[in-house]
XYZ file of C-alpha atoms in Angstrom:
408
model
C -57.169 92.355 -13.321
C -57.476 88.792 -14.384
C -60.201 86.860 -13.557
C -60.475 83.209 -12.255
C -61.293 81.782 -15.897
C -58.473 83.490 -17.238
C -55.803 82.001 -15.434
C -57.502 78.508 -15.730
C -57.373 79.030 -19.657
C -53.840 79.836 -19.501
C -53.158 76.586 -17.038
C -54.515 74.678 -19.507
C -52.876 76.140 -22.225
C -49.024 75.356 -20.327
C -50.107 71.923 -18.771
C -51.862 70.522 -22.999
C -48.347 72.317 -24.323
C -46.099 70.801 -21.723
C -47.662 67.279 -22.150
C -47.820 68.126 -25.976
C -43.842 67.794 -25.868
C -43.806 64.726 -24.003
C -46.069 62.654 -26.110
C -44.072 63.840 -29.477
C -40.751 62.871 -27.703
C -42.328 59.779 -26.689
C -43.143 58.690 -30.417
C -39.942 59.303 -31.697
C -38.505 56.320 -33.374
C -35.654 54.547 -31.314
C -32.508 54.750 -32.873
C -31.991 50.972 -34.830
C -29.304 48.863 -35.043
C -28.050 48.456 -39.018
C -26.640 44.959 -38.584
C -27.677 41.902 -35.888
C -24.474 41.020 -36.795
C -21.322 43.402 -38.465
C -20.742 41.683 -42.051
C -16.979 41.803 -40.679
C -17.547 40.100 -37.559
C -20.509 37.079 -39.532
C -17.058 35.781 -41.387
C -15.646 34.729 -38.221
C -16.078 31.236 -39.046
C -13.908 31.689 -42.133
C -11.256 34.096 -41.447
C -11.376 34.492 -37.878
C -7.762 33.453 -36.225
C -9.166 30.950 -34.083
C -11.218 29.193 -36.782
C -8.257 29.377 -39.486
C -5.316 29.082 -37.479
C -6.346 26.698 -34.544
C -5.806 23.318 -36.221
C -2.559 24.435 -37.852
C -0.812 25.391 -34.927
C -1.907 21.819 -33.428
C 0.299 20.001 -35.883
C 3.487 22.511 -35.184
C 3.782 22.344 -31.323
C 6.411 25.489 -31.877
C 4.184 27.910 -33.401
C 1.367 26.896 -30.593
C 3.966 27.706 -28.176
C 5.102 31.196 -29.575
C 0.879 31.746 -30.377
C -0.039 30.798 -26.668
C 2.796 30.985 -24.256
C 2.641 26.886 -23.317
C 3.168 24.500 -24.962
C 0.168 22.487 -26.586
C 0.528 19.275 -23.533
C -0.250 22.279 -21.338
C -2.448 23.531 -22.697
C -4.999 20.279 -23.243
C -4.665 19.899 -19.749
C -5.525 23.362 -18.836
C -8.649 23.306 -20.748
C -9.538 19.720 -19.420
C -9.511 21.924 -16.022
C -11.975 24.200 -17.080
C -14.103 23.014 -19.797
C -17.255 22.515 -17.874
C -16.999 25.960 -16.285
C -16.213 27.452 -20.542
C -19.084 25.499 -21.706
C -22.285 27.536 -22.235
C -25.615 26.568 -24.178
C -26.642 27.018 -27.853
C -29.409 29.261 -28.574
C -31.640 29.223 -31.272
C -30.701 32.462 -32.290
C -26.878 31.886 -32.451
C -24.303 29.814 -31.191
C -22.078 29.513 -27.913
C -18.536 30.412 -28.092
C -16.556 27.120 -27.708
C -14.391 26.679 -24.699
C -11.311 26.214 -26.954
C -11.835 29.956 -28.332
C -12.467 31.618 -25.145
C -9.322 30.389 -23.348
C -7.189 31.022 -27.116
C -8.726 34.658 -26.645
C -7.505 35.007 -23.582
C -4.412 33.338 -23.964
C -3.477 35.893 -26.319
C -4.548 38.805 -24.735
C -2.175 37.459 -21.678
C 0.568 36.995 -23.747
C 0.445 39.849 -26.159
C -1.615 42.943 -23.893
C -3.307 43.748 -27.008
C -6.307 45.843 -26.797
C -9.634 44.194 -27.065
C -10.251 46.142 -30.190
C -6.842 44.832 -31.793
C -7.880 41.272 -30.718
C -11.518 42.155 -32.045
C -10.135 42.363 -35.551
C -7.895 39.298 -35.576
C -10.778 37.040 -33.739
C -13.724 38.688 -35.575
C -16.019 38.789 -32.156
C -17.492 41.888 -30.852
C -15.141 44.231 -28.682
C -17.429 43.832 -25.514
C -17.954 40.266 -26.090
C -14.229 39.664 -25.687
C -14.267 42.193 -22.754
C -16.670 39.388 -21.032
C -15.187 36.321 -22.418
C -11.256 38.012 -20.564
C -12.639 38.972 -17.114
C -15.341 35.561 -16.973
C -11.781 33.078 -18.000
C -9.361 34.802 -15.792
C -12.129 35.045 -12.750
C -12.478 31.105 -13.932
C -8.780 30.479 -14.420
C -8.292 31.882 -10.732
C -11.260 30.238 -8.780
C -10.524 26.633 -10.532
C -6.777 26.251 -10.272
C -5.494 28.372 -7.218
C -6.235 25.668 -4.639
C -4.213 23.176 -7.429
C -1.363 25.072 -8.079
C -0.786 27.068 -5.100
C -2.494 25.934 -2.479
C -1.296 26.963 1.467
C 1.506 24.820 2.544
C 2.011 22.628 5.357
C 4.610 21.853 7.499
C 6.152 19.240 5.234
C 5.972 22.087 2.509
C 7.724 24.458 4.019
C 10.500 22.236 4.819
C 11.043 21.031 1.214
C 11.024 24.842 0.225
C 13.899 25.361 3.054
C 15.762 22.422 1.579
C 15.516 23.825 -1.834
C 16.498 27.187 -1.167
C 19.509 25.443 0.927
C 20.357 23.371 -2.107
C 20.017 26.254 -4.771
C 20.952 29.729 -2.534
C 22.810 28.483 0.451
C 20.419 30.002 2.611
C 19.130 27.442 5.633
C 15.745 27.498 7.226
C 14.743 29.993 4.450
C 10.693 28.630 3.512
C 10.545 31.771 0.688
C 11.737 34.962 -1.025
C 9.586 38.097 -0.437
C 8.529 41.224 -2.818
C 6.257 43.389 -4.118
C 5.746 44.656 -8.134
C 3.980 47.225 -9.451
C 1.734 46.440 -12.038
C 1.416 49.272 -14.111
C -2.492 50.477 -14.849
C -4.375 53.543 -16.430
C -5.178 56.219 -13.283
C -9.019 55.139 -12.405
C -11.188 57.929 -11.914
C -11.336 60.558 -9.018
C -8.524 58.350 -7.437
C -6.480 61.140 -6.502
C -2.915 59.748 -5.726
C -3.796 56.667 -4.178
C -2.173 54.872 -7.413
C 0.763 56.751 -7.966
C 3.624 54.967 -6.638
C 7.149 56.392 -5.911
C 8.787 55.446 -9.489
C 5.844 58.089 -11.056
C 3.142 56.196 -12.616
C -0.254 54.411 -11.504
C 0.381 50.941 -10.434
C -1.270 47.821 -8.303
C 1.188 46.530 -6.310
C 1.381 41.979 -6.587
C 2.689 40.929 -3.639
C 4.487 37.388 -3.764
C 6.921 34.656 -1.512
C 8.565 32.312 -4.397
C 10.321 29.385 -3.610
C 13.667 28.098 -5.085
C 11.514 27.068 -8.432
C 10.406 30.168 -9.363
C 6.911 29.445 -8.122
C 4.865 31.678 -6.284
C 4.124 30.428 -2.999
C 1.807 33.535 -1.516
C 0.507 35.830 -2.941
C -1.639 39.207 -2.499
C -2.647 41.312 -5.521
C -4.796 44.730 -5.691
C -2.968 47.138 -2.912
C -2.872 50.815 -3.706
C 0.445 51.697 -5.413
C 1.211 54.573 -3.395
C 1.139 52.361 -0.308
C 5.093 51.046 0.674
C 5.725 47.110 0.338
C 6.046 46.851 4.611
C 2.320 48.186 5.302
C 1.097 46.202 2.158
C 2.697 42.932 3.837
C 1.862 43.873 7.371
C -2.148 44.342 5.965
C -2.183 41.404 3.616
C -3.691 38.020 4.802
C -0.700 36.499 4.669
C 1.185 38.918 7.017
C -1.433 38.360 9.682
C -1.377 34.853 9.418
C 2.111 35.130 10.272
C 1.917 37.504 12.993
C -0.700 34.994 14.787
C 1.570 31.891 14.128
C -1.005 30.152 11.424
C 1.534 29.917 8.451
C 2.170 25.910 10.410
C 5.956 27.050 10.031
C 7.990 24.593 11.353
C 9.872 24.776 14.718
C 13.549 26.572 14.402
C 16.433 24.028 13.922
C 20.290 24.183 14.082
C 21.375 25.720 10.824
C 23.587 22.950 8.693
C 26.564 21.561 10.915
C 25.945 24.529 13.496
C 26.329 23.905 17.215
C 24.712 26.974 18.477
C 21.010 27.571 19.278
C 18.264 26.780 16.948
C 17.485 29.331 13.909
C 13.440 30.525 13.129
C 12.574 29.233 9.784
C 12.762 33.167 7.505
C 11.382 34.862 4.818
C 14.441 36.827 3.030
C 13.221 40.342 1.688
C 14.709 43.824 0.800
C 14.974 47.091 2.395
C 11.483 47.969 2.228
C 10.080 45.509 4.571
C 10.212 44.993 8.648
C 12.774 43.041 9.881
C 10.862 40.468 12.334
C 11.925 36.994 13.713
C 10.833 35.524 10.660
C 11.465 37.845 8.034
C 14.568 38.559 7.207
C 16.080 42.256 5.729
C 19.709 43.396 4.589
C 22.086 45.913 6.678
C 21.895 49.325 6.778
C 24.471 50.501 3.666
C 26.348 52.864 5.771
C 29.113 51.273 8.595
C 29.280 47.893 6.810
C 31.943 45.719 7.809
C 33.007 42.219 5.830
C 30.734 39.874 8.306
C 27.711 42.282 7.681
C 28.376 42.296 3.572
C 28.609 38.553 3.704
C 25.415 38.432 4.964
C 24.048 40.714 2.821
C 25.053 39.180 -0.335
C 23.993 35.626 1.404
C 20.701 37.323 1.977
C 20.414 38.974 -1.612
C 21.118 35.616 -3.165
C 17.766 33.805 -1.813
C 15.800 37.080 -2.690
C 16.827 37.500 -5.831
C 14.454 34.050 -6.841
C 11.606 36.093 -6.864
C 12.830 38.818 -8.748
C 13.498 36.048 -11.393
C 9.918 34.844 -10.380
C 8.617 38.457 -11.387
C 11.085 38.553 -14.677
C 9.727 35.262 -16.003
C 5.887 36.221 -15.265
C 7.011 39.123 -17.352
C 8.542 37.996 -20.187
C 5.228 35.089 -20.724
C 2.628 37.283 -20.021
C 3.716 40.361 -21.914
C 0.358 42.342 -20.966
C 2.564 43.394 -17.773
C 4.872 45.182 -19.978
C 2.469 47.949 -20.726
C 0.108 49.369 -18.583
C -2.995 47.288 -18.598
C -6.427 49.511 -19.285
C -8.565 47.622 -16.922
C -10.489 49.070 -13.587
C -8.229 47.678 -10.820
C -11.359 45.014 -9.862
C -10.689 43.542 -13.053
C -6.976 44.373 -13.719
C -6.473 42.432 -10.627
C -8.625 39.341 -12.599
C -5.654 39.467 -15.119
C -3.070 39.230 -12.362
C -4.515 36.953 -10.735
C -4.908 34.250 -13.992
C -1.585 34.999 -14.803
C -0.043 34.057 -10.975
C -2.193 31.079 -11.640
C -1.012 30.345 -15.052
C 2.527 30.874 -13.979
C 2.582 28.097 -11.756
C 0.915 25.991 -13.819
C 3.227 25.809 -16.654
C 6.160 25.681 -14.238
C 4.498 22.320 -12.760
C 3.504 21.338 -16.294
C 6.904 21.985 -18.161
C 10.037 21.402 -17.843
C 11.580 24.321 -16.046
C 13.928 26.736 -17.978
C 17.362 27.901 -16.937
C 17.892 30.776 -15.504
C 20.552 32.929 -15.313
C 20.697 34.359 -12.005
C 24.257 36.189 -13.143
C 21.616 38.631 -14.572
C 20.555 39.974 -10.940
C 23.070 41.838 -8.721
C 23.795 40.477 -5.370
C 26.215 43.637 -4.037
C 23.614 46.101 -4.040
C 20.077 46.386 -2.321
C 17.862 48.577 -3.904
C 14.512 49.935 -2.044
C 15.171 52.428 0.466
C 12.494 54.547 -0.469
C 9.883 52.050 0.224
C 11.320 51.520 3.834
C 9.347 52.608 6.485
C 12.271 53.848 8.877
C 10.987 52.603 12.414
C 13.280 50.363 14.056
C 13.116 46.817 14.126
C 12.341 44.754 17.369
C 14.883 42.639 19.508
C 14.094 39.281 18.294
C 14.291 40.426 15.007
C 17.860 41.724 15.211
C 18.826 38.452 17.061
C 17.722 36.144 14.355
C 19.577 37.773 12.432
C 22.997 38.248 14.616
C 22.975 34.808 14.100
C 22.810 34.320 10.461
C 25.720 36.290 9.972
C 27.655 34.865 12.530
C 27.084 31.179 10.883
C 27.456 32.759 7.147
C 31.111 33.704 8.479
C 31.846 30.318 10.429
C 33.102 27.311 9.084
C 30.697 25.688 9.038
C 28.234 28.243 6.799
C 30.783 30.146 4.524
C 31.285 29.530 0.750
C 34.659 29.765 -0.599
C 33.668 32.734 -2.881
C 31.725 34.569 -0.802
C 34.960 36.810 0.255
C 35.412 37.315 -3.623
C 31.714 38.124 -4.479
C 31.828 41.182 -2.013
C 35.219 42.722 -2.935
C 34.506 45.688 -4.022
C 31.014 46.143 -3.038
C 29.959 49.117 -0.779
């Protein structure tokens, strides 16, 4: 049997080992870094893109436009907007990134979707450090200019949108087309199937009200893709600012050269959304006679501005055209800048042509995202009366008869 002074020998032997271990792990050497700065990344000042090409593309307005997606006017007033927010302090052991090459970085990454490690080689700056300088200038780009470029309209708004969708679509008392696109992204972890929307990848959905210029007028970004466009609307801000009457829309009017009672002021959408007093959706497919297919084709040519809205966004900011390997906190930075950016150049240049030939106004697509319940009285009245007055008189177009022949 072993005694008392025994087993303290052996305690002492375990705890002198066991602390033994520590203390050698302890004075292992940390693991150093070989360069304060990669030999690659020191000749940035030399051969970096922004430092070689910058002042070049300045004296051919063409190339600065094809390098940055606006043209160069646009772009000195863009960083006139945010140069004091870009600015950051020298050090003494290096110096700040200039506000010039932070919003060219980004720029690029906007209008390209390269990775941050492609962009790392043709900027010569550190992987993570363009990471930062991204998500800080589209957080910036968002928080600076949103209030400036689309900030929440008033009554006097709403009734220059309605006279610019009547001037453009035909469509009276309509203050905005309505829509949601999925934004592609890579499946965050242990999400489960909260991304995965119904065309089979992982998505964010943007949902957006343009106006007659291709400008988005509303706008909420960062709902689950899996979720359909009707509950997205009906939880978004704007949706219950409209259900408690604090959009200021303005009081219904006659429709144009109508004598019957006054029309609500409408939001025109697709399939997938409720119809309500103020928001306006297509027919059912099935059972549709000529005054019902007038109206839808009235109705699909107003909505089809923000599908244009979403197909120039596109074609600018080509990191939507892949899927964009961000978290969805800061993928929904990048959507956000670019919403913002949109707008901006659309105020700041002259506005392109589009050819709204390109978009079908027969068909309505979307029945999948519908949500099948059945819409409420006043919504079906509102919109009774829209297709009686797109069949009077008074609210047809000569070739609206011609436009649906055909159709089903």
């Amino acid at each position: 049997m072993v005694d008392d002074s025994e087993e303290e020998v052996v305690l002492h032997w375990l705890v002198s080992r066991r602390w033994g271990q520590r203390s050698i792990l302890d004075e292992e050497p940390t693991r150093r870094r070989r360069f304060w700065v990669h030999p690659i990344v020191s000749q940035r000042y030399r051969k970096g893109h922004f430092h070689s090409l910058y002042k070049d593309l300045r004296l051919h307005p063409e190339k600065f436009f094809a390098f940055c997606r606006m043209s160069l006017g646009t772009f000195d007033c863009l960083l006139s907007s945010l140069r004091t927010v870009l600015t950051f302090m020298d050090t003494n052991m290096r110096r700040s990134i200039t506000p010039e090459e932070r919003l060219i970085v980004t720029l690029r990454f906007l209008a390209t979707g390269n990775s941050f490690a492609s962009l790392h080689f043709e900027f010569l700056l550190g992987t993570s450090t363009i990471s930062r300088i991204v998500r800080h200038t589209c957080q910036v780009i968002w928080e600076q200019l949103r209030e400036t470029v689309m900030p929440q309209p008033k009554v006097d708004d709403w009734l220059r949108i309605a006279e610019g969708f009547n001037l453009s679509a035909q469509f009276p008392n309509c203050l905005g087309a309505m829509d949601g696109k999925h934004i592609r992204v890579k499946k965050p972890p242990h999400s489960g199937s909260r991304f995965f929307n119904y065309k089979h990848f992982f998505s964010i959905v943007l949902m957006a009200v343009a106006d007659s210029n291709y400008k988005f007028i509303m706008v909420d970004i960062g709902a689950y893709g899996s979720t359909a466009d009707a509950r997205i609307f009906s939880a978004s801000r704007m949706g219950e600012r409209l259900r408690a009457n604090q959009l200021a829309i303005p009081e219904s009017r006659r429709l144009p050269g109508s004598a019957g009672p006054p029309a609500p002021f409408v939001f025109v959408a697709d399939e997938g959304f409720a119809l309500t007093n103020h928001v306006m959706r297509p027919f059912p497919k099935r059972g549709l006679d000529v005054r019902r297919r007038i109206y839808n084709y009235r109705l699909t040519r107003a909505r089809r501005y923000v599908e244009c809205a979403f197909g120039i966004l596109s074609s600018k900011w080509r990191v939507f055209l892949s899927s964009i390997q961000m978290d969805p906190e800061n993928a929904t930075r990048v959507i956000q800048a670019c919403v913002v950016l949109h707008n901006f150049t659309r105020i700041h240049e002259a506005s392109s042509s589009v050819d709204l030939d390109d978009f079908p106004t027969t068909t309505v697509l979307g029945l999948d995202r519908t949500l099948h319940r059945r819409p409420g009285t006043a919504g079906i009245a509102v919109r009774e009366l829209y297709a009686d007055y797109f069949l009077s008189p008074e609210g047809s177009l000569p070739w609206q008869r011609d436009a649906i022949r055909g159709s089903v």
